[in-house]
CSV table of N, CA and C in Angstrom, one decimal:
chain,number,residue,atom,x,y,z
A,11,MET,N,-120.6,49.0,31.3
A,11,MET,CA,-120.0,48.5,30.1
A,11,MET,C,-120.9,47.3,29.6
A,12,ASP,N,-121.0,47.2,28.3
A,12,ASP,CA,-121.9,46.2,27.7
A,12,ASP,C,-121.0,45.0,27.3
A,13,ASP,N,-120.7,44.1,28.3
A,13,ASP,CA,-119.8,43.0,28.1
A,13,ASP,C,-120.5,41.9,27.2
A,14,ASP,N,-121.8,41.8,27.3
A,14,ASP,CA,-122.5,40.8,26.5
A,14,ASP,C,-122.5,41.2,25.0
A,15,GLY,N,-122.7,42.5,24.8
A,15,GLY,CA,-122.7,43.0,23.4
A,15,GLY,C,-121.3,42.9,22.8
A,16,PHE,N,-120.3,43.1,23.6
A,16,PHE,CA,-118.9,43.0,23.1
A,16,PHE,C,-118.6,41.5,22.8
A,17,ARG,N,-119.0,40.6,23.7
A,17,ARG,CA,-118.9,39.2,23.5
A,17,ARG,C,-119.5,38.7,22.2
A,18,ALA,N,-120.8,39.2,22.0
A,18,ALA,CA,-121.5,38.8,20.8
A,18,ALA,C,-120.8,39.4,19.5
A,19,PHE,N,-120.2,40.6,19.6
A,19,PHE,CA,-119.5,41.2,18.5
A,19,PHE,C,-118.2,40.3,18.2
A,20,VAL,N,-117.5,39.9,19.2
A,20,VAL,CA,-116.3,39.1,19.0
A,20,VAL,C,-116.6,37.8,18.4
A,21,THR,N,-117.7,37.2,18.9
A,21,THR,CA,-118.1,35.9,18.4
A,21,THR,C,-118.5,36.0,16.9
A,22,ALA,N,-119.2,37.0,16.6
A,22,ALA,CA,-119.6,37.2,15.2
A,22,ALA,C,-118.5,37.6,14.3
A,23,GLN,N,-117.6,38.4,14.8
A,23,GLN,CA,-116.6,39.0,13.9
A,23,GLN,C,-115.2,38.3,13.9
A,24,TRP,N,-115.0,37.3,14.8
A,24,TRP,CA,-113.7,36.8,15.0
A,24,TRP,C,-113.1,36.2,13.6
A,25,GLU,N,-113.8,35.4,12.9
A,25,GLU,CA,-113.3,34.9,11.7
A,25,GLU,C,-113.0,35.9,10.6
A,26,PRO,N,-114.0,36.8,10.3
A,26,PRO,CA,-113.7,37.9,9.3
A,26,PRO,C,-112.5,38.7,9.7
A,27,LEU,N,-112.4,39.1,11.0
A,27,LEU,CA,-111.3,39.9,11.4
A,27,LEU,C,-110.0,39.2,11.3
A,28,THR,N,-110.0,37.9,11.7
A,28,THR,CA,-108.7,37.1,11.6
A,28,THR,C,-108.3,36.9,10.2
A,29,ARG,N,-109.3,36.7,9.3
A,29,ARG,CA,-108.9,36.6,7.8
A,29,ARG,C,-108.3,37.9,7.3
A,30,THR,N,-108.9,39.0,7.7
A,30,THR,CA,-108.4,40.3,7.2
A,30,THR,C,-107.0,40.5,7.8
A,31,ALA,N,-106.8,40.2,9.1
A,31,ALA,CA,-105.5,40.3,9.8
A,31,ALA,C,-104.5,39.4,9.1
A,32,TYR,N,-104.8,38.2,8.7
A,32,TYR,CA,-103.9,37.3,8.1
A,32,TYR,C,-103.4,37.9,6.7
A,33,LEU,N,-104.4,38.5,6.0
A,33,LEU,CA,-104.0,39.1,4.7
A,33,LEU,C,-103.2,40.3,4.9
A,34,LEU,N,-103.4,41.0,6.0
A,34,LEU,CA,-102.5,42.2,6.3
A,34,LEU,C,-101.1,41.8,6.8
A,35,THR,N,-101.0,40.8,7.6
A,35,THR,CA,-99.7,40.4,8.2
A,35,THR,C,-99.0,39.3,7.4
A,36,GLY,N,-99.7,38.4,6.8
A,36,GLY,CA,-99.1,37.3,6.1
A,36,GLY,C,-98.7,36.1,7.0
A,37,ASP,N,-99.1,36.2,8.3
A,37,ASP,CA,-98.7,35.2,9.2
A,37,ASP,C,-99.9,34.9,10.2
A,38,ARG,N,-100.3,33.6,10.3
A,38,ARG,CA,-101.4,33.3,11.1
A,38,ARG,C,-101.3,33.7,12.6
A,39,GLY,N,-100.1,33.5,13.2
A,39,GLY,CA,-99.9,33.8,14.6
A,39,GLY,C,-99.9,35.4,14.8
A,40,ALA,N,-99.3,36.1,13.8
A,40,ALA,CA,-99.3,37.6,13.9
A,40,ALA,C,-100.7,38.1,13.7
A,41,ALA,N,-101.5,37.4,12.9
A,41,ALA,CA,-102.9,37.8,12.6
A,41,ALA,C,-103.7,37.7,13.9
A,42,GLU,N,-103.6,36.6,14.6
A,42,GLU,CA,-104.3,36.4,15.8
A,42,GLU,C,-103.9,37.4,16.9
A,43,ASP,N,-102.6,37.6,16.9
A,43,ASP,CA,-102.1,38.7,17.9
A,43,ASP,C,-102.7,40.0,17.5
A,44,LEU,N,-102.7,40.3,16.3
A,44,LEU,CA,-103.3,41.6,15.8
A,44,LEU,C,-104.7,41.8,16.2
A,45,VAL,N,-105.5,40.7,16.0
A,45,VAL,CA,-106.9,40.8,16.3
A,45,VAL,C,-107.1,40.9,17.8
A,46,GLN,N,-106.4,40.1,18.6
A,46,GLN,CA,-106.5,40.2,20.0
A,46,GLN,C,-106.1,41.6,20.5
A,47,SER,N,-105.0,42.1,20.0
A,47,SER,CA,-104.6,43.4,20.4
A,47,SER,C,-105.6,44.5,20.2
A,48,VAL,N,-106.2,44.5,19.0
A,48,VAL,CA,-107.2,45.4,18.6
A,48,VAL,C,-108.5,45.3,19.4
A,49,LEU,N,-108.9,44.0,19.6
A,49,LEU,CA,-110.1,43.8,20.4
A,49,LEU,C,-109.9,44.2,21.9
A,50,GLU,N,-108.7,44.0,22.4
A,50,GLU,CA,-108.4,44.5,23.7
A,50,GLU,C,-108.5,46.0,23.8
A,51,LYS,N,-107.9,46.7,22.9
A,51,LYS,CA,-108.1,48.2,22.8
A,51,LYS,C,-109.5,48.6,22.7
A,52,SER,N,-110.3,47.9,21.8
A,52,SER,CA,-111.7,48.2,21.6
A,52,SER,C,-112.5,47.9,22.8
A,53,HIS,N,-112.2,46.9,23.6
A,53,HIS,CA,-113.0,46.6,24.7
A,53,HIS,C,-113.0,47.8,25.7
A,54,ARG,N,-111.9,48.4,25.9
A,54,ARG,CA,-111.8,49.5,26.8
A,54,ARG,C,-112.7,50.7,26.4
A,55,ARG,N,-112.9,50.8,25.1
A,55,ARG,CA,-113.7,51.9,24.6
A,55,ARG,C,-115.1,51.5,24.0
A,56,TRP,N,-115.5,50.3,24.4
A,56,TRP,CA,-116.7,49.7,23.7
A,56,TRP,C,-117.9,50.5,23.9
A,57,GLY,N,-118.1,51.1,25.0
A,57,GLY,CA,-119.3,52.0,25.2
A,57,GLY,C,-119.4,53.1,24.2
A,58,ARG,N,-118.3,53.7,23.9
A,58,ARG,CA,-118.3,54.8,22.8
A,58,ARG,C,-118.4,54.2,21.4
A,59,ILE,N,-117.7,53.1,21.2
A,59,ILE,CA,-117.7,52.5,19.9
A,59,ILE,C,-119.1,52.0,19.5
A,60,VAL,N,-119.8,51.3,20.4
A,60,VAL,CA,-121.1,50.8,20.0
A,60,VAL,C,-122.1,51.9,19.8
A,61,ARG,N,-121.9,53.1,20.4
A,61,ARG,CA,-122.8,54.2,20.2
A,61,ARG,C,-122.6,54.8,18.8
A,62,SER,N,-121.5,54.5,18.2
A,62,SER,CA,-121.2,55.1,16.9
A,62,SER,C,-121.9,54.4,15.7
A,63,ASP,N,-122.6,53.4,16.0
A,63,ASP,CA,-123.4,52.6,15.0
A,63,ASP,C,-122.5,51.9,14.0
A,64,ALA,N,-121.2,51.9,14.1
A,64,ALA,CA,-120.3,51.3,13.1
A,64,ALA,C,-119.2,50.7,13.8
A,65,PRO,N,-119.4,49.7,14.7
A,65,PRO,CA,-118.3,49.1,15.4
A,65,PRO,C,-117.3,48.3,14.5
A,66,GLU,N,-117.9,47.7,13.4
A,66,GLU,CA,-117.0,47.0,12.5
A,66,GLU,C,-116.0,47.9,11.8
A,67,ILE,N,-116.5,49.1,11.4
A,67,ILE,CA,-115.6,50.0,10.8
A,67,ILE,C,-114.5,50.5,11.7
A,68,TYR,N,-114.9,50.8,13.0
A,68,TYR,CA,-113.9,51.2,14.0
A,68,TYR,C,-112.9,50.2,14.2
A,69,VAL,N,-113.3,48.9,14.4
A,69,VAL,CA,-112.4,47.8,14.7
A,69,VAL,C,-111.5,47.6,13.5
A,70,ARG,N,-112.0,47.6,12.3
A,70,ARG,CA,-111.2,47.4,11.1
A,70,ARG,C,-110.2,48.5,10.9
A,71,ARG,N,-110.6,49.7,11.2
A,71,ARG,CA,-109.7,50.8,11.1
A,71,ARG,C,-108.5,50.7,12.1
A,72,ALA,N,-108.9,50.3,13.3
A,72,ALA,CA,-107.9,50.1,14.4
A,72,ALA,C,-106.9,49.0,14.0
A,73,MET,N,-107.5,48.0,13.3
A,73,MET,CA,-106.6,46.8,12.9
A,73,MET,C,-105.6,47.2,11.8
A,74,VAL,N,-106.1,48.0,10.8
A,74,VAL,CA,-105.2,48.5,9.8
A,74,VAL,C,-104.1,49.4,10.3
A,75,ASN,N,-104.6,50.3,11.2
A,75,ASN,CA,-103.6,51.2,11.8
A,75,ASN,C,-102.6,50.5,12.7
A,76,THR,N,-103.0,49.5,13.4
A,76,THR,CA,-102.1,48.8,14.3
A,76,THR,C,-101.1,47.9,13.4
A,77,ALA,N,-101.7,47.3,12.4
A,77,ALA,CA,-100.8,46.5,11.5
A,77,ALA,C,-99.7,47.4,10.8
A,78,ILE,N,-100.1,48.6,10.4
A,78,ILE,CA,-99.2,49.5,9.8
A,78,ILE,C,-98.1,49.9,10.8
A,79,SER,N,-98.5,50.2,12.0
A,79,SER,CA,-97.6,50.7,13.0
A,79,SER,C,-96.6,49.5,13.4
A,80,TRP,N,-97.2,48.3,13.5
A,80,TRP,CA,-96.3,47.1,13.8
A,80,TRP,C,-95.3,47.0,12.7
A,81,ARG,N,-95.7,47.2,11.5
A,81,ARG,CA,-94.7,47.0,10.4
A,81,ARG,C,-93.6,48.1,10.4
A,82,ARG,N,-94.0,49.3,10.8
A,82,ARG,CA,-93.0,50.3,10.9
A,82,ARG,C,-92.0,50.0,12.0
A,83,ARG,N,-92.5,49.5,13.1
A,83,ARG,CA,-91.6,49.2,14.2
A,83,ARG,C,-90.7,48.0,13.8
A,84,ARG,N,-91.2,47.1,13.0
A,84,ARG,CA,-90.4,45.9,12.7
A,84,ARG,C,-89.6,46.0,11.4
A,85,ARG,N,-89.7,47.2,10.8
A,85,ARG,CA,-89.1,47.4,9.5
A,85,ARG,C,-87.6,47.1,9.6
A,86,VAL,N,-86.9,47.5,10.7
A,86,VAL,CA,-85.5,47.3,10.9
A,86,VAL,C,-85.1,45.9,11.1
A,87,VAL,N,-86.0,45.1,11.7
A,87,VAL,CA,-85.7,43.7,12.0
A,87,VAL,C,-85.8,42.9,10.7
A,88,GLU,N,-84.9,42.0,10.6
A,88,GLU,CA,-84.8,41.1,9.5
A,88,GLU,C,-86.0,40.1,9.6
A,89,VAL,N,-86.7,39.9,8.5
A,89,VAL,CA,-87.9,39.0,8.4
A,89,VAL,C,-87.5,37.7,7.7
A,90,PRO,N,-87.5,36.6,8.5
A,90,PRO,CA,-87.1,35.4,7.8
A,90,PRO,C,-88.1,34.9,6.8
A,91,LEU,N,-87.7,34.4,5.7
A,91,LEU,CA,-88.6,33.9,4.7
A,91,LEU,C,-89.0,32.5,5.1
A,92,LEU,N,-90.3,32.2,4.8
A,92,LEU,CA,-90.8,30.9,5.0
A,92,LEU,C,-90.3,30.1,3.8
A,93,ALA,N,-90.2,28.8,4.0
A,93,ALA,CA,-89.8,27.9,2.9
A,93,ALA,C,-90.7,28.1,1.7
A,94,ALA,N,-92.0,28.3,1.9
A,94,ALA,CA,-92.9,28.5,0.8
A,94,ALA,C,-92.7,29.8,0.1
A,95,ASP,N,-92.1,30.8,0.8
A,95,ASP,CA,-91.8,32.0,0.1
A,95,ASP,C,-90.6,31.9,-0.8
A,96,ALA,N,-89.6,31.1,-0.4
A,96,ALA,CA,-88.3,31.0,-1.1
A,96,ALA,C,-88.6,30.3,-2.5
A,97,ALA,N,-89.3,29.3,-2.5
A,97,ALA,CA,-89.6,28.6,-3.7
A,97,ALA,C,-91.1,28.1,-3.7
A,98,PRO,N,-91.8,28.4,-4.8
A,98,PRO,CA,-93.2,28.0,-4.8
A,98,PRO,C,-93.3,26.5,-4.7
A,99,ALA,N,-94.3,26.1,-3.9
A,99,ALA,CA,-94.5,24.7,-3.6
A,99,ALA,C,-94.9,24.0,-5.0
A,100,ALA,N,-94.3,22.8,-5.2
A,100,ALA,CA,-94.7,22.1,-6.4
A,100,ALA,C,-96.0,21.4,-6.1
A,101,ASP,N,-97.0,22.0,-6.6
A,101,ASP,CA,-98.4,21.6,-6.4
A,101,ASP,C,-99.1,21.3,-7.7
A,102,GLN,N,-99.9,20.3,-7.7
A,102,GLN,CA,-100.5,19.9,-9.0
A,102,GLN,C,-101.7,20.8,-9.3
A,103,TYR,N,-102.1,21.6,-8.4
A,103,TYR,CA,-103.3,22.4,-8.6
A,103,TYR,C,-102.8,23.9,-8.9
A,104,ASP,N,-103.1,24.4,-10.1
A,104,ASP,CA,-102.7,25.7,-10.5
A,104,ASP,C,-103.3,26.8,-9.6
A,105,ARG,N,-104.4,26.5,-9.1
A,105,ARG,CA,-105.1,27.5,-8.2
A,105,ARG,C,-104.3,27.7,-7.0
A,106,ALA,N,-103.8,26.7,-6.4
A,106,ALA,CA,-103.0,26.8,-5.2
A,106,ALA,C,-101.7,27.5,-5.5
A,107,ASP,N,-101.1,27.3,-6.6
A,107,ASP,CA,-99.8,28.0,-7.0
A,107,ASP,C,-100.1,29.5,-7.1
A,108,THR,N,-101.2,29.8,-7.8
A,108,THR,CA,-101.6,31.2,-8.0
A,108,THR,C,-101.8,31.9,-6.7
A,109,ARG,N,-102.5,31.2,-5.8
A,109,ARG,CA,-102.8,31.7,-4.5
A,109,ARG,C,-101.5,32.0,-3.7
A,110,GLN,N,-100.6,31.1,-3.8
A,110,GLN,CA,-99.3,31.3,-3.1
A,110,GLN,C,-98.6,32.5,-3.7
A,111,GLN,N,-98.6,32.6,-5.0
A,111,GLN,CA,-97.9,33.8,-5.6
A,111,GLN,C,-98.6,35.1,-5.2
A,112,LEU,N,-99.9,35.0,-5.1
A,112,LEU,CA,-100.7,36.2,-4.7
A,112,LEU,C,-100.3,36.6,-3.3
A,113,LEU,N,-100.3,35.7,-2.4
A,113,LEU,CA,-99.9,36.0,-1.0
A,113,LEU,C,-98.5,36.5,-0.9
A,114,VAL,N,-97.6,36.0,-1.6
A,114,VAL,CA,-96.2,36.5,-1.5
A,114,VAL,C,-96.1,37.9,-2.1
A,115,ALA,N,-96.8,38.1,-3.2
A,115,ALA,CA,-96.8,39.4,-3.8
A,115,ALA,C,-97.5,40.4,-2.9
A,116,LEU,N,-98.6,40.0,-2.3
A,116,LEU,CA,-99.3,40.9,-1.4
A,116,LEU,C,-98.5,41.3,-0.2
A,117,ARG,N,-97.6,40.4,0.3
A,117,ARG,CA,-96.7,40.7,1.4
A,117,ARG,C,-95.7,41.8,1.0
A,118,LYS,N,-95.4,41.9,-0.3
A,118,LYS,CA,-94.4,42.9,-0.7
A,118,LYS,C,-94.9,44.3,-0.9
A,119,LEU,N,-96.3,44.4,-0.9
A,119,LEU,CA,-96.9,45.7,-1.0
A,119,LEU,C,-96.7,46.6,0.2
A,120,PRO,N,-96.7,47.9,0.1
A,120,PRO,CA,-96.7,48.8,1.3
A,120,PRO,C,-98.0,48.5,2.1
A,121,PRO,N,-97.9,48.7,3.4
A,121,PRO,CA,-99.0,48.3,4.3
A,121,PRO,C,-100.3,49.0,3.9
A,122,ARG,N,-100.3,50.2,3.6
A,122,ARG,CA,-101.6,50.9,3.3
A,122,ARG,C,-102.2,50.4,2.0
A,123,THR,N,-101.4,50.2,1.0
A,123,THR,CA,-101.9,49.6,-0.3
A,123,THR,C,-102.4,48.2,-0.1
A,124,ARG,N,-101.7,47.4,0.7
A,124,ARG,CA,-102.1,46.0,1.1
A,124,ARG,C,-103.5,46.1,1.8
A,125,ALA,N,-103.6,47.0,2.7
A,125,ALA,CA,-104.9,47.2,3.4
A,125,ALA,C,-106.0,47.5,2.5
A,126,ILE,N,-105.8,48.4,1.5
A,126,ILE,CA,-106.8,48.8,0.6
A,126,ILE,C,-107.2,47.6,-0.2
A,127,LEU,N,-106.3,46.8,-0.7
A,127,LEU,CA,-106.6,45.6,-1.6
A,127,LEU,C,-107.3,44.5,-0.8
A,128,VAL,N,-106.9,44.3,0.5
A,128,VAL,CA,-107.5,43.3,1.3
A,128,VAL,C,-109.0,43.7,1.6
A,129,LEU,N,-109.2,45.0,2.0
A,129,LEU,CA,-110.5,45.4,2.3
A,129,LEU,C,-111.4,45.4,1.1
A,130,ARG,N,-110.9,45.8,-0.1
A,130,ARG,CA,-111.7,45.8,-1.3
A,130,ARG,C,-112.0,44.5,-1.9
A,131,TYR,N,-111.0,43.6,-2.0
A,131,TYR,CA,-111.2,42.4,-2.8
A,131,TYR,C,-111.3,41.2,-1.9
A,132,PHE,N,-110.9,41.2,-0.7
A,132,PHE,CA,-111.1,40.0,0.2
A,132,PHE,C,-112.3,40.3,1.1
A,133,GLU,N,-112.5,41.5,1.6
A,133,GLU,CA,-113.6,41.8,2.5
A,133,GLU,C,-114.7,42.4,1.8
A,134,ASP,N,-114.6,42.7,0.5
A,134,ASP,CA,-115.6,43.2,-0.4
A,134,ASP,C,-116.3,44.5,0.1
A,135,LEU,N,-115.5,45.4,0.6
A,135,LEU,CA,-116.0,46.7,1.0
A,135,LEU,C,-115.9,47.6,-0.2
A,136,SER,N,-116.8,48.5,-0.2
A,136,SER,CA,-116.9,49.5,-1.3
A,136,SER,C,-115.7,50.5,-1.1
A,137,GLU,N,-115.4,51.2,-2.2
A,137,GLU,CA,-114.3,52.2,-2.1
A,137,GLU,C,-114.7,53.3,-1.0
A,138,ALA,N,-116.0,53.7,-0.9
A,138,ALA,CA,-116.4,54.7,0.1
A,138,ALA,C,-116.2,54.1,1.5
A,139,ASP,N,-116.5,52.8,1.7
A,139,ASP,CA,-116.3,52.2,3.0
A,139,ASP,C,-114.9,52.2,3.4
A,140,ILE,N,-114.0,51.8,2.4
A,140,ILE,CA,-112.6,51.7,2.7
A,140,ILE,C,-112.1,53.1,3.0
A,141,ALA,N,-112.5,54.1,2.3
A,141,ALA,CA,-112.1,55.5,2.6
A,141,ALA,C,-112.5,55.9,4.0
A,142,GLN,N,-113.7,55.5,4.4
A,142,GLN,CA,-114.1,55.8,5.8
A,142,GLN,C,-113.2,55.0,6.8
A,143,VAL,N,-113.0,53.8,6.5
A,143,VAL,CA,-112.1,53.0,7.5
A,143,VAL,C,-110.7,53.6,7.6
A,144,LEU,N,-110.2,54.0,6.5
A,144,LEU,CA,-108.8,54.5,6.5
A,144,LEU,C,-108.7,56.0,6.7
A,145,GLY,N,-109.8,56.6,6.7
A,145,GLY,CA,-109.8,58.1,6.9
A,145,GLY,C,-109.1,58.8,5.8
A,146,CYS,N,-109.4,58.5,4.5
A,146,CYS,CA,-108.8,59.1,3.4
A,146,CYS,C,-109.9,59.3,2.3
A,147,SER,N,-109.6,59.9,1.2
A,147,SER,CA,-110.6,60.2,0.2
A,147,SER,C,-110.8,58.9,-0.7
A,148,THR,N,-112.0,58.9,-1.3
A,148,THR,CA,-112.3,57.8,-2.2
A,148,THR,C,-111.3,57.7,-3.4
A,149,GLY,N,-110.9,58.9,-3.9
A,149,GLY,CA,-109.9,59.0,-5.0
A,149,GLY,C,-108.6,58.4,-4.6
A,150,SER,N,-108.2,58.6,-3.3
A,150,SER,CA,-106.9,58.0,-2.9
A,150,SER,C,-107.1,56.5,-2.8
A,151,VAL,N,-108.2,56.0,-2.4
A,151,VAL,CA,-108.4,54.5,-2.4
A,151,VAL,C,-108.4,54.0,-3.8
A,152,LYS,N,-109.0,54.6,-4.7
A,152,LYS,CA,-109.0,54.2,-6.1
A,152,LYS,C,-107.6,54.1,-6.7
A,153,SER,N,-106.9,55.2,-6.5
A,153,SER,CA,-105.5,55.3,-7.1
A,153,SER,C,-104.6,54.3,-6.5
A,154,GLN,N,-104.6,54.1,-5.2
A,154,GLN,CA,-103.8,53.1,-4.5
A,154,GLN,C,-104.2,51.7,-4.9
A,155,ALA,N,-105.5,51.5,-5.0
A,155,ALA,CA,-105.9,50.1,-5.5
A,155,ALA,C,-105.4,49.8,-6.9
A,156,SER,N,-105.5,50.8,-7.7
A,156,SER,CA,-105.1,50.6,-9.1
A,156,SER,C,-103.6,50.3,-9.2
A,157,ARG,N,-102.8,51.1,-8.4
A,157,ARG,CA,-101.3,50.9,-8.4
A,157,ARG,C,-101.0,49.5,-7.8
A,158,GLY,N,-101.7,49.2,-6.7
A,158,GLY,CA,-101.5,47.9,-6.1
A,158,GLY,C,-101.8,46.7,-7.0
A,159,LEU,N,-102.9,46.8,-7.7
A,159,LEU,CA,-103.3,45.7,-8.6
A,159,LEU,C,-102.2,45.6,-9.7
A,160,ALA,N,-101.8,46.7,-10.2
A,160,ALA,CA,-100.7,46.7,-11.2
A,160,ALA,C,-99.5,46.0,-10.7
A,161,ARG,N,-99.1,46.2,-9.5
A,161,ARG,CA,-97.9,45.6,-8.9
A,161,ARG,C,-98.1,44.1,-8.7
A,162,LEU,N,-99.4,43.7,-8.3
A,162,LEU,CA,-99.7,42.3,-8.1
A,162,LEU,C,-99.6,41.6,-9.5
A,163,ARG,N,-100.2,42.2,-10.5
A,163,ARG,CA,-100.1,41.6,-11.9
A,163,ARG,C,-98.7,41.4,-12.3
A,164,ASP,N,-97.8,42.2,-12.0
A,164,ASP,CA,-96.4,42.1,-12.4
A,164,ASP,C,-95.8,40.9,-11.7
A,165,HIS,N,-96.3,40.5,-10.5
A,165,HIS,CA,-95.6,39.4,-9.7
A,165,HIS,C,-96.4,38.1,-9.8
A,166,VAL,N,-97.6,38.0,-10.3
A,166,VAL,CA,-98.4,36.8,-10.3
A,166,VAL,C,-98.5,36.3,-11.7
A,167,ASP,N,-98.1,35.0,-11.9
A,167,ASP,CA,-98.1,34.4,-13.2
A,167,ASP,C,-99.6,33.8,-13.4
A,168,PRO,N,-100.3,34.3,-14.4
A,168,PRO,CA,-101.7,33.9,-14.6
A,168,PRO,C,-101.8,32.4,-15.1
A,169,TYR,N,-100.7,31.9,-15.6
A,169,TYR,CA,-100.7,30.5,-16.1
A,169,TYR,C,-99.6,29.7,-15.4
A,170,PRO,N,-99.7,29.4,-14.1
A,170,PRO,CA,-98.6,28.7,-13.4
A,170,PRO,C,-98.5,27.3,-13.9
A,171,GLY,N,-97.3,26.9,-14.2
A,171,GLY,CA,-97.0,25.5,-14.6
A,171,GLY,C,-97.4,25.1,-16.0
A,172,ASN,N,-98.4,25.8,-16.6
A,172,ASN,CA,-98.8,25.3,-17.9
A,172,ASN,C,-99.1,26.5,-18.9
A,173,ALA,N,-98.2,27.5,-18.8
A,173,ALA,CA,-98.4,28.6,-19.7
A,173,ALA,C,-98.1,28.2,-21.1
A,174,PRO,N,-98.9,28.7,-22.0
A,174,PRO,CA,-98.6,28.4,-23.4
A,174,PRO,C,-97.2,28.9,-23.8
A,175,ALA,N,-96.5,28.2,-24.7
A,175,ALA,CA,-95.2,28.4,-25.1
A,175,ALA,C,-94.9,29.9,-25.5
A,176,ARG,N,-95.9,30.5,-26.2
A,176,ARG,CA,-95.8,31.8,-26.7
A,176,ARG,C,-95.7,32.8,-25.5
A,177,LEU,N,-96.3,32.5,-24.4
A,177,LEU,CA,-96.2,33.3,-23.2
A,177,LEU,C,-95.0,33.1,-22.4
A,178,GLN,N,-94.3,32.0,-22.6
A,178,GLN,CA,-93.0,31.7,-21.8
A,178,GLN,C,-91.8,32.3,-22.6
A,179,GLY,N,-92.0,33.0,-23.6
A,179,GLY,CA,-90.9,33.6,-24.3
A,179,GLY,C,-90.5,32.8,-25.6
A,180,GLU,N,-91.1,31.7,-25.8
A,180,GLU,CA,-90.7,30.9,-27.0
A,180,GLU,C,-91.7,31.4,-28.1
A,181,THR,N,-91.2,31.3,-29.3
A,181,THR,CA,-92.0,31.6,-30.5
A,181,THR,C,-92.6,30.3,-31.1
A,182,ALA,N,-93.8,30.4,-31.6
A,182,ALA,CA,-94.4,29.3,-32.1
A,182,ALA,C,-94.2,29.2,-33.6
């Protein structure tokens, strides 16, 4: 087994994988658990994974699949809301408000749609790469991304705190 190669992979990929896992789970602790779980599974198969010339794709795919299966298992369990989810934080920076709205809206998406948006817009993978990671067609990635973006647009206010009066329902 190539433990040094695996160590180098983990060192190089820990931050990107943790960021992706956070966007998939919406919780820092769950994200770290997800990455550790996937890396543990990957370590057992590392000899085969590294021969595939695409260990990043394999690990990302395993992470998305594990996140989806965790969500299915936890679907019955009540998920407590964070204080930040219940009411947007009163922040003087519009960008922070928009980011919070985006994260809340992202958590409401189905796991596969969330995975597609995270991989496309946060990890900057191409549609073909996402299709390869998820094991589906490029058309499926495109349609789910389109529907997911539409749902995000419905839930994210593009003008937090300072929307023009005409956009807040008032007539000028």
